[in-house]
PDB file of C-alpha atoms and ligand atoms in Angstrom:
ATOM      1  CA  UNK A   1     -44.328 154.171-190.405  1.00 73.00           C
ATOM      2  CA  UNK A   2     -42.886 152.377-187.526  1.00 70.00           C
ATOM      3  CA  UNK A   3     -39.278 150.817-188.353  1.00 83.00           C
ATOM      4  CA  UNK A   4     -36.633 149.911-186.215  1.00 90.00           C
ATOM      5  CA  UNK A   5     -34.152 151.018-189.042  1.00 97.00           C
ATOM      6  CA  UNK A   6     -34.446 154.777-189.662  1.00 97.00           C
ATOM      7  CA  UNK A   7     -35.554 155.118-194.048  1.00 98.00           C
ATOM      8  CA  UNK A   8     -33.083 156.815-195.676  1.00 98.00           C
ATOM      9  CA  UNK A   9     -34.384 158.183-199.278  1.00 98.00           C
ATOM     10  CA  UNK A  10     -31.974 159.736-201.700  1.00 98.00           C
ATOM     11  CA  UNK A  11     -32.320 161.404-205.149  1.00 98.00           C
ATOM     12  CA  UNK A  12     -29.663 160.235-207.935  1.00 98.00           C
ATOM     13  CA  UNK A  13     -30.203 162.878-210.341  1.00 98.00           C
ATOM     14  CA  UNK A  14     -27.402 161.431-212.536  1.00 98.00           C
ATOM     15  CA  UNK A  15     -26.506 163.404-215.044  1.00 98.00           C
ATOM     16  CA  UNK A  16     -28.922 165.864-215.334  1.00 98.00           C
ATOM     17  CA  UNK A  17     -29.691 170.090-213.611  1.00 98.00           C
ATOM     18  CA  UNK A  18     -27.866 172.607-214.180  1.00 98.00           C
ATOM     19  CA  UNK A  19     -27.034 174.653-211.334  1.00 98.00           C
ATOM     20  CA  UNK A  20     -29.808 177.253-212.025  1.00 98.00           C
ATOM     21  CA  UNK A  21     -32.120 174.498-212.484  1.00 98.00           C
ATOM     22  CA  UNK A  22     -30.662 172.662-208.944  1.00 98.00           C
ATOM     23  CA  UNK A  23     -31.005 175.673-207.061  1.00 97.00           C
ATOM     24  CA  UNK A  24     -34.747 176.003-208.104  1.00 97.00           C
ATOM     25  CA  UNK A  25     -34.935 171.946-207.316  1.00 97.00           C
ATOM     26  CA  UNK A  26     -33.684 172.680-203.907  1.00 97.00           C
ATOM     27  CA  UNK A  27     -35.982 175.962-203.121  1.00 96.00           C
ATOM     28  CA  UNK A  28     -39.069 173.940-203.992  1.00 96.00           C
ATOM     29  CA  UNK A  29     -37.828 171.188-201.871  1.00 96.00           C
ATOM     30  CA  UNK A  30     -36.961 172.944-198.974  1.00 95.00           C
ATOM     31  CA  UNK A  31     -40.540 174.745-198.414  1.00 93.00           C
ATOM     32  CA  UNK A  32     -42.114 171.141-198.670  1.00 92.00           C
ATOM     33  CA  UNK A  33     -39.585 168.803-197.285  1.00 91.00           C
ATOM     34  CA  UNK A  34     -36.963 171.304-195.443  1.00 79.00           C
ATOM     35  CA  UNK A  35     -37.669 170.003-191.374  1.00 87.00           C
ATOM     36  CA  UNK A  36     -38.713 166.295-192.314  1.00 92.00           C
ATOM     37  CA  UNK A  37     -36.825 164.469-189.312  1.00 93.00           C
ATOM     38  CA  UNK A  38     -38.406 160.859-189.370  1.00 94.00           C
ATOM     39  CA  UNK A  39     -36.839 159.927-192.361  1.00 96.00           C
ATOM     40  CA  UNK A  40     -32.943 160.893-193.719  1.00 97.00           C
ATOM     41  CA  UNK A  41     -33.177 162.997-196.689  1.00 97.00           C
ATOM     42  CA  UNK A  42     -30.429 162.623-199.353  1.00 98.00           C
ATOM     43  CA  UNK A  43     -29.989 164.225-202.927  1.00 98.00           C
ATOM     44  CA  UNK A  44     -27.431 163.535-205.189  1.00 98.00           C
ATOM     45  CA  UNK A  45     -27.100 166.494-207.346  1.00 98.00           C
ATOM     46  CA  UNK A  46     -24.406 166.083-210.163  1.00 98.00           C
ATOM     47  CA  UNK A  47     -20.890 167.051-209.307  1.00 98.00           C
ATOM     48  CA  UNK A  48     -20.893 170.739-210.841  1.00 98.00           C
ATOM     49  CA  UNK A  49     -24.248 171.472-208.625  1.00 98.00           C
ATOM     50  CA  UNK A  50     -22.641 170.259-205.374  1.00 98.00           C
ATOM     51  CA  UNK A  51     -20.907 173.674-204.002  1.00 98.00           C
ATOM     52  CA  UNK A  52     -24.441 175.660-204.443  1.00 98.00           C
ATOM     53  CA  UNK A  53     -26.821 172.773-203.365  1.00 98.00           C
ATOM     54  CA  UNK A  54     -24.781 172.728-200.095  1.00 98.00           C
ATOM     55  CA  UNK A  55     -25.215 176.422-199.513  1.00 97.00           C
ATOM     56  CA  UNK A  56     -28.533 176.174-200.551  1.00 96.00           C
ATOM     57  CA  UNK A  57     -29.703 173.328-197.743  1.00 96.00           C
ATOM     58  CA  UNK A  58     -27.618 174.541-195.101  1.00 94.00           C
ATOM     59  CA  UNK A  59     -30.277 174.862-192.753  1.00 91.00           C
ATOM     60  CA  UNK A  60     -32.595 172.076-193.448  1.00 94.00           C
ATOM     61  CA  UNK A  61     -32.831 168.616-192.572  1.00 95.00           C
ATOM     62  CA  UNK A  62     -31.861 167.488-196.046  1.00 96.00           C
ATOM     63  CA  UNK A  63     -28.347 166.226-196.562  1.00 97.00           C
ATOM     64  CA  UNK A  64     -25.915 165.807-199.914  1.00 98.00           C
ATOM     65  CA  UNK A  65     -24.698 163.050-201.641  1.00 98.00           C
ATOM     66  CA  UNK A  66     -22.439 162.801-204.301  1.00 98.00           C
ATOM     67  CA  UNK A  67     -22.588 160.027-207.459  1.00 98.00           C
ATOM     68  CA  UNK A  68     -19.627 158.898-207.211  1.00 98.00           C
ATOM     69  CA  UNK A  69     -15.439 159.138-206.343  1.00 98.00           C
ATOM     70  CA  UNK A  70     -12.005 158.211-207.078  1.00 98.00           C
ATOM     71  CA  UNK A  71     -10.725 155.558-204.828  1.00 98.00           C
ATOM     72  CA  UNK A  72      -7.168 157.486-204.463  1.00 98.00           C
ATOM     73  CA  UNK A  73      -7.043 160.789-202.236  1.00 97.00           C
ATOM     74  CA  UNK A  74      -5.022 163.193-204.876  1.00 97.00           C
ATOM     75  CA  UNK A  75      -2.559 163.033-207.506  1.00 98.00           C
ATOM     76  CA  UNK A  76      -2.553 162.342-211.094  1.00 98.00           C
ATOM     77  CA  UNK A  77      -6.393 161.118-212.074  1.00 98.00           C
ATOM     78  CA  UNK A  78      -7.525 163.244-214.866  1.00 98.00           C
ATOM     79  CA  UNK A  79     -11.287 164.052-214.367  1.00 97.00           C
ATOM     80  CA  UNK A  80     -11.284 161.996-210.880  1.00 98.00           C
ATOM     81  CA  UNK A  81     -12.526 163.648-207.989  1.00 98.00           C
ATOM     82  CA  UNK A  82     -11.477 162.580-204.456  1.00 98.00           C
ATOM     83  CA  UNK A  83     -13.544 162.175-201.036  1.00 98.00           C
ATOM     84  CA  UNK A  84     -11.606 165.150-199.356  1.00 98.00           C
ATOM     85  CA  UNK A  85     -12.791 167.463-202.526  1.00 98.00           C
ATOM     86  CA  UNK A  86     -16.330 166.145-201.477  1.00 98.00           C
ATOM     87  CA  UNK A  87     -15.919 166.417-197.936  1.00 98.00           C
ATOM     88  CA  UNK A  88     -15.371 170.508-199.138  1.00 97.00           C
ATOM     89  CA  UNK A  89     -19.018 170.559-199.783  1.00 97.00           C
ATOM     90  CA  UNK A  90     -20.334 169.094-197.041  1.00 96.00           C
ATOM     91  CA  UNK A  91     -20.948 166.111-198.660  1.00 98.00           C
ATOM     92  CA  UNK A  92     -22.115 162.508-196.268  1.00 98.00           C
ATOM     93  CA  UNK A  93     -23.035 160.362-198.845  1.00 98.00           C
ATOM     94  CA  UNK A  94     -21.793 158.835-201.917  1.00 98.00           C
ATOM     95  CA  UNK A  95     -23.049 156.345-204.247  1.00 98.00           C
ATOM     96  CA  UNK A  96     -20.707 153.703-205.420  1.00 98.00           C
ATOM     97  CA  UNK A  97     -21.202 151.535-208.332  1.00 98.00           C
ATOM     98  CA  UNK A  98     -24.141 151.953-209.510  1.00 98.00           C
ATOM     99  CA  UNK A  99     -25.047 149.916-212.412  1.00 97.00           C
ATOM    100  CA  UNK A 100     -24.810 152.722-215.096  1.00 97.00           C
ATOM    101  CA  UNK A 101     -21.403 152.697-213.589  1.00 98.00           C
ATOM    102  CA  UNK A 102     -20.521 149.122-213.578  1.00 98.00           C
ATOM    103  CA  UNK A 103     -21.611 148.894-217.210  1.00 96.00           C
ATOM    104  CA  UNK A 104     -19.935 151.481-218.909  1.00 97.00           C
ATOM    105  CA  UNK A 105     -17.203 152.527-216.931  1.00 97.00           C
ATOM    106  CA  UNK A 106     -16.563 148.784-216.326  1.00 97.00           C
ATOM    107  CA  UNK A 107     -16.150 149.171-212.773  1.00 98.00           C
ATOM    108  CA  UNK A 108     -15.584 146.269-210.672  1.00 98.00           C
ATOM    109  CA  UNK A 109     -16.434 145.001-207.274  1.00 98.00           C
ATOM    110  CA  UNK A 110     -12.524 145.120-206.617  1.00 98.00           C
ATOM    111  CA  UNK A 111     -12.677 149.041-207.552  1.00 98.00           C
ATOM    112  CA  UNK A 112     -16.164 149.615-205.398  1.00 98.00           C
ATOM    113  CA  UNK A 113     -14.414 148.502-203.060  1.00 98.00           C
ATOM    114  CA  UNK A 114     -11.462 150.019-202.626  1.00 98.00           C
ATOM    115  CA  UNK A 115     -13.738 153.328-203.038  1.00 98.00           C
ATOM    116  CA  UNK A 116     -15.905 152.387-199.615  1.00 98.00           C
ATOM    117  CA  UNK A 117     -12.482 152.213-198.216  1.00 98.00           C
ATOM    118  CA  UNK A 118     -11.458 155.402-199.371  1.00 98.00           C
ATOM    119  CA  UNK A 119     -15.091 157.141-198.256  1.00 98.00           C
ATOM    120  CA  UNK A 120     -14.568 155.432-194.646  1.00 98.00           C
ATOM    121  CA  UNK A 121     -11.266 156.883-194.490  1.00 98.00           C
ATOM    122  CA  UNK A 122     -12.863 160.686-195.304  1.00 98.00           C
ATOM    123  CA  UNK A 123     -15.533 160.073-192.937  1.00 98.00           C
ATOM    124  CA  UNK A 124     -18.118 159.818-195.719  1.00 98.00           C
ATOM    125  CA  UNK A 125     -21.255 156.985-196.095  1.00 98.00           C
ATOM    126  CA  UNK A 126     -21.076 154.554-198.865  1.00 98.00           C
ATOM    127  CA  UNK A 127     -24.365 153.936-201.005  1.00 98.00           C
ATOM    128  CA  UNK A 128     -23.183 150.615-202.114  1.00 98.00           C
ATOM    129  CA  UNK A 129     -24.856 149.599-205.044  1.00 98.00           C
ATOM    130  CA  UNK A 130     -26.060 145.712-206.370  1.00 98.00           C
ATOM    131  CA  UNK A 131     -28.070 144.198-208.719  1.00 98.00           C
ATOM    132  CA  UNK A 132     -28.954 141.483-211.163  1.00 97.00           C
ATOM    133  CA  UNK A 133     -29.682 141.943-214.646  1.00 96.00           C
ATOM    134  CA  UNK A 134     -32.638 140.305-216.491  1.00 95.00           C
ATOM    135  CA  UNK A 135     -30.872 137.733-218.240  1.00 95.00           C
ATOM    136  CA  UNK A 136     -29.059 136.644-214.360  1.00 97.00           C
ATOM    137  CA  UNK A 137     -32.376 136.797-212.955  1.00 96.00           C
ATOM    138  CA  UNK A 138     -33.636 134.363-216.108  1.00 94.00           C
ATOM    139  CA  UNK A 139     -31.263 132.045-215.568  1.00 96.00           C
ATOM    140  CA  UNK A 140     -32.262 132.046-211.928  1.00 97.00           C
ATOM    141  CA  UNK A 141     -28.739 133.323-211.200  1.00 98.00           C
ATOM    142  CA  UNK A 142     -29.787 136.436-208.788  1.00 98.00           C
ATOM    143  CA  UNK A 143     -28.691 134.966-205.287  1.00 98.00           C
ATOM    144  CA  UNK A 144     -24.853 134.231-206.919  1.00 98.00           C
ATOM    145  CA  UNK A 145     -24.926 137.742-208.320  1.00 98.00           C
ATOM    146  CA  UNK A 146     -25.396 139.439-205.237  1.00 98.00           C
ATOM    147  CA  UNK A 147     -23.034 137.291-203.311  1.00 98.00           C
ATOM    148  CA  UNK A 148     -20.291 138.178-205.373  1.00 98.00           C
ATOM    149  CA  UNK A 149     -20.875 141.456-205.340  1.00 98.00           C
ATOM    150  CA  UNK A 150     -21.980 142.282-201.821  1.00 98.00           C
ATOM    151  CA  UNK A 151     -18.840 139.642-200.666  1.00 98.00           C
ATOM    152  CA  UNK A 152     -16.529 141.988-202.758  1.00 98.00           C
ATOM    153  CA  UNK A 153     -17.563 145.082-202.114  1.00 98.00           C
ATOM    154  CA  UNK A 154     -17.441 144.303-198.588  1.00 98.00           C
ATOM    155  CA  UNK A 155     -14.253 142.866-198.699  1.00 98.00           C
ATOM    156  CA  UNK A 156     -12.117 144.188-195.548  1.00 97.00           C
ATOM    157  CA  UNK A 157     -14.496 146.867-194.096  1.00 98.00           C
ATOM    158  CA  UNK A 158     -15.276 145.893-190.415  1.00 98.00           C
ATOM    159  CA  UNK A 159     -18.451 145.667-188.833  1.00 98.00           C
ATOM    160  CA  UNK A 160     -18.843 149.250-187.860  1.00 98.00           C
ATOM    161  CA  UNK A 161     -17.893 150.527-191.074  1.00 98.00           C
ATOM    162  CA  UNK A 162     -20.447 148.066-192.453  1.00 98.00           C
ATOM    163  CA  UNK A 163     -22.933 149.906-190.304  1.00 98.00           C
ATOM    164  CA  UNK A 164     -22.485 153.450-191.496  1.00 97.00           C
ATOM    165  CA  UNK A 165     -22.714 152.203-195.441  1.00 98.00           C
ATOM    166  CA  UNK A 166     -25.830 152.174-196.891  1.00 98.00           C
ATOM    167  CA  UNK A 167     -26.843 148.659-199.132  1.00 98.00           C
ATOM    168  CA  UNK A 168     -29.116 149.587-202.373  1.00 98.00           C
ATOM    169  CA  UNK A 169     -30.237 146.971-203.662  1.00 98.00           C
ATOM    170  CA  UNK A 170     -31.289 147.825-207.821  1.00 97.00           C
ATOM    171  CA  UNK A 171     -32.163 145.393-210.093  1.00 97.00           C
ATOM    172  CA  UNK A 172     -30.528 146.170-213.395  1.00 96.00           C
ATOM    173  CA  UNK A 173     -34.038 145.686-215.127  1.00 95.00           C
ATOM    174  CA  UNK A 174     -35.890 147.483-212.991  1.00 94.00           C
ATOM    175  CA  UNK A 175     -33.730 151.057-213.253  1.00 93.00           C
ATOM    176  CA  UNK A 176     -35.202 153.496-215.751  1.00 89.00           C
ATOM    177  CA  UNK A 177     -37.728 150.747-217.083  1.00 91.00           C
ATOM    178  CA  UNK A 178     -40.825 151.830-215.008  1.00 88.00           C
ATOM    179  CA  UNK A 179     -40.587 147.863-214.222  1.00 88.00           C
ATOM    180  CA  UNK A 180     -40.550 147.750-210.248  1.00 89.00           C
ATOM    181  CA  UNK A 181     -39.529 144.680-208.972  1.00 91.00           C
ATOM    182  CA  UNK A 182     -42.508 142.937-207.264  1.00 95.00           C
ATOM    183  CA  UNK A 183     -42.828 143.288-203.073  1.00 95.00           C
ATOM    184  CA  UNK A 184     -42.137 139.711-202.827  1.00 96.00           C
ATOM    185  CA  UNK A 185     -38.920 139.880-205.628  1.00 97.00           C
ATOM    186  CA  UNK A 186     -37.480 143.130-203.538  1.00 97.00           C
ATOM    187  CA  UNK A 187     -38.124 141.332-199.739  1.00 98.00           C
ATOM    188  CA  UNK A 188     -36.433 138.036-201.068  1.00 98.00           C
ATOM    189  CA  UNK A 189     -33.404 139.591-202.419  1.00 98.00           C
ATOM    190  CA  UNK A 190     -33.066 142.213-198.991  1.00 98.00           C
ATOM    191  CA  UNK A 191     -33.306 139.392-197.003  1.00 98.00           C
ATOM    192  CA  UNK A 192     -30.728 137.609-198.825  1.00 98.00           C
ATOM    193  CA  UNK A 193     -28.801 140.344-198.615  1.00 98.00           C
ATOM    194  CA  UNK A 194     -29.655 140.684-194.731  1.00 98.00           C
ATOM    195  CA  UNK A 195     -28.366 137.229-194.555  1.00 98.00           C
ATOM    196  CA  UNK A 196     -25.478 137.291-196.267  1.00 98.00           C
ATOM    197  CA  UNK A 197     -24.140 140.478-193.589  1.00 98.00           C
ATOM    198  CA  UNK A 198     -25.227 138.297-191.073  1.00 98.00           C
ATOM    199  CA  UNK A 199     -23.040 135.460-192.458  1.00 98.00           C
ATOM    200  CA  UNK A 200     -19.846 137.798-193.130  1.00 98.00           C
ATOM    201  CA  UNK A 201     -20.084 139.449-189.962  1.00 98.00           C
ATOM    202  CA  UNK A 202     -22.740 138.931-187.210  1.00 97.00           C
ATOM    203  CA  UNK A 203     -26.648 139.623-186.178  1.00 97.00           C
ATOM    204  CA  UNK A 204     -25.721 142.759-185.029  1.00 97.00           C
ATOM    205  CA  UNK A 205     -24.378 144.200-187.843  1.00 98.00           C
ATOM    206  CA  UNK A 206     -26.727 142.608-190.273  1.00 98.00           C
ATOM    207  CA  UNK A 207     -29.684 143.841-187.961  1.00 97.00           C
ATOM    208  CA  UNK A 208     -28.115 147.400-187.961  1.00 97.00           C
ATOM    209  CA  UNK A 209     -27.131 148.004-191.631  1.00 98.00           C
ATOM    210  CA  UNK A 210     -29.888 149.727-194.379  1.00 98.00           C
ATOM    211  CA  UNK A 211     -30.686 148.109-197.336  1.00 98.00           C
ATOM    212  CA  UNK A 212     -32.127 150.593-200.194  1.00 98.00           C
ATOM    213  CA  UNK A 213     -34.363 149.736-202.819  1.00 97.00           C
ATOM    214  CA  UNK A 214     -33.646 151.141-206.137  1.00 97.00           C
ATOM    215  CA  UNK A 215     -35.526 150.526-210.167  1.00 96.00           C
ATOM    216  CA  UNK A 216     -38.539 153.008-210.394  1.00 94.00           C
ATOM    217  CA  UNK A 217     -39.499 154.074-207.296  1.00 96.00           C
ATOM    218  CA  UNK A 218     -42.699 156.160-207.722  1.00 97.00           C
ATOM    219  CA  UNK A 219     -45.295 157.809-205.603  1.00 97.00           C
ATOM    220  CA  UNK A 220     -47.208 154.954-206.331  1.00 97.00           C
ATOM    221  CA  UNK A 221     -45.346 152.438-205.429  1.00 96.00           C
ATOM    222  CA  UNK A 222     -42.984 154.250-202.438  1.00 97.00           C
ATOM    223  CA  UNK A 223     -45.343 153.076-199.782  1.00 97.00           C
ATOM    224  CA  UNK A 224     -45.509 149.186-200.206  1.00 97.00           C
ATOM    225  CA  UNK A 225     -42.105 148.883-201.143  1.00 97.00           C
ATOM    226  CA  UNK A 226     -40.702 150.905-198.154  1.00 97.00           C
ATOM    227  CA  UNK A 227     -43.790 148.590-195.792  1.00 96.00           C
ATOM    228  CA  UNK A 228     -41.544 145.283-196.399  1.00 97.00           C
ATOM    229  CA  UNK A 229     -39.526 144.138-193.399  1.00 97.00           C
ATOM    230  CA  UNK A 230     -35.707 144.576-194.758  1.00 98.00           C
ATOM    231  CA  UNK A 231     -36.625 147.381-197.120  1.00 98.00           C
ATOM    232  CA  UNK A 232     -34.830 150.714-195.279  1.00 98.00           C
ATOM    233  CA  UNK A 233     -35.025 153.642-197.779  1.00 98.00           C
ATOM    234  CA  UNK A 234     -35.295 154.023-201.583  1.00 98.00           C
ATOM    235  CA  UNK A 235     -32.473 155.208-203.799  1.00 98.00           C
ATOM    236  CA  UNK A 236     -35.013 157.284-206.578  1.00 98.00           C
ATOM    237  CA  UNK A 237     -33.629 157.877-210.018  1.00 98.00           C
ATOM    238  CA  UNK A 238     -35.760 159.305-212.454  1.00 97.00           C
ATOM    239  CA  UNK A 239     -38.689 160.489-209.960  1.00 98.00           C
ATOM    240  CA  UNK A 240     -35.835 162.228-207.842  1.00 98.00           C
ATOM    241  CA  UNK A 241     -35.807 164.991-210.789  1.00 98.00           C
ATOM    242  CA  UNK A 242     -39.010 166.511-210.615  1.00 97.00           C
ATOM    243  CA  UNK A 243     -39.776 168.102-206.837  1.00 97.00           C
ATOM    244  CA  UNK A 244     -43.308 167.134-206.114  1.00 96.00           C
ATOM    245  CA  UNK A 245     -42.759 163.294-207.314  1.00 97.00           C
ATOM    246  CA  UNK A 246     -39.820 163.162-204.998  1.00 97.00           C
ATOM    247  CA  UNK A 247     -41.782 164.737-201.845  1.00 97.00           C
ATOM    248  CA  UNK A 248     -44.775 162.333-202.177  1.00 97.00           C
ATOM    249  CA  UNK A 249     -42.286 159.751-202.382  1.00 97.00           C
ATOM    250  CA  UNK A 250     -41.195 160.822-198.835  1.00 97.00           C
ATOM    251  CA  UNK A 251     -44.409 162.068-197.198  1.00 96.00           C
ATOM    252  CA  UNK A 252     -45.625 158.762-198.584  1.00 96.00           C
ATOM    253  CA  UNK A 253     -43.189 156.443-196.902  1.00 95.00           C
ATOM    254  CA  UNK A 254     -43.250 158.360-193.637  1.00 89.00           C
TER     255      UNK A 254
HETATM  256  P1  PGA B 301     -34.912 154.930-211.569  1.00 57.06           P
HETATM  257  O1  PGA B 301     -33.338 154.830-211.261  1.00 57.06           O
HETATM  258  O2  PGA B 301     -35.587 155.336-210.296  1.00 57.06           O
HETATM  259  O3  PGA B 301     -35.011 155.953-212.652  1.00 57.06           O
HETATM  260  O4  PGA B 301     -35.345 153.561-212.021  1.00 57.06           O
HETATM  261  C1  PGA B 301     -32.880 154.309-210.047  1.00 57.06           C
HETATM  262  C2  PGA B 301     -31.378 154.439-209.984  1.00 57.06           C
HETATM  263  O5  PGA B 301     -30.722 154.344-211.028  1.00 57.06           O
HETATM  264  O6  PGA B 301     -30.812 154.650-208.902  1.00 57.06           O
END
């Protein structure tokens, strides 16, 4: 596929694997997927698989993100974990509020930020997570919703910071649901979103920043999706978890 953004496809795996059960993941993935080039590779193995996954893919083209990080560096955060401890493991990515995250941890768009900030500062790339739920996207409320969000999430990170961080775009609905949101619902809302950067900063950066889809990606449906103009990569929940699924997802976008 020809696209003048590179894809970039990662695997949330949320909370699920064991480390026995990631290591086997990753040994499977590496003999199908290991020296894949034309599109970046992430997976998102849960915290406690981290230190072996990044042994394990040392010398393949995939790379590791993490699901998610305290916005402070150190100190007294009970059960926080901080970008440095990530940057330990060789981690590039992480995910920021995701809307498991949002809902039940109650995180905000003030918080997401202030964690992009923190991953800029550690060198790491934000997977900046937005999304409507049903009942917004009922009452024809989607556009607002990702203002808001992508305005404060953004809030004080500079162009070129904006460049590195990855967009995902997830509608709430979508996630989990086997619902996918339609090519022409997930091309409206990236372009909105494409817009939006555009606005906030300029053509450059909104031209140069990838937008993610995310809300059951599947073999099936990897191609068309990842096809649509602003569409740049695929942030894979539940098909992440089993290796073949996620590999035809990839060898199906390429
Ligand atoms: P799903 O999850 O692919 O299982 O819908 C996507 C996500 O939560 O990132």
């Amino acid at each position: 596929m020809n696209k003048t953004r590179k894809l970039i496809i990662a695997g949330n795996w949320k909370m699920n694997k064991t480390v026995a059960e990631a290591q086997d993941m990753v040994r499977r993935l590496k003999i199908d997927l290991g020296t894949i080039k034309d599109v970046d590779m992430v997976i998102c193995p849960p915290f406690t698989a981290l230190a072996e996954v990044s042994k394990a893919i040392i010398d393949t083209t995939i790379r590791l993100g993490a699901q998610n990080m305290s916005e402070n560096n150190f100190g007294a955060h009970t059960g926080e974990i901080a970008a440095g401890m990530l940057k330990e493991f060789s981690v590039r990515y992480v995910i920021l509020g995701h809307s498991e995250r949002r809902q039940f941890q109650k995180e905000t768009n003030e918080l997401i930020c202030k964690k992009a900030h923190a991953a800029h500062a550690a060198s790491l790339k934000p997977i900046i997570c937005v999304g409507e739920t049903l009942e917004e996207r009922e009452a024809g409320k989607t556009q607002k919703v990702i203002e808001t969000q992508v305005v404060g999430c953004l809030k004080n990170l500079n162009g070129g910071q904006v460049m590195e961080a990855i967009l995902a775009y997830e509608p709430v609905w979508a996630i989990g649901t086997g619902k996918t949101a339609t090519p022409d619902q997930a091309q409206d809302v990236h372009a909105y979103i494409r817009a939006l950067v555009a606005q906030l900063y300029d053509e450059t950066v909104a031209q140069h920043v990838r937008i993610q889809y995310g809300g059951s990606v599947k073999p099936g449906n990897a191609r068309e999706l990842m096809e649509l103009p602003d569409v740049d990569g695929a942030l894979v929940g539940g098909a992440s978890l089993d290796e073949r699924s996620f590999a035809d997802i990839i060898k199906n976008s390429i």
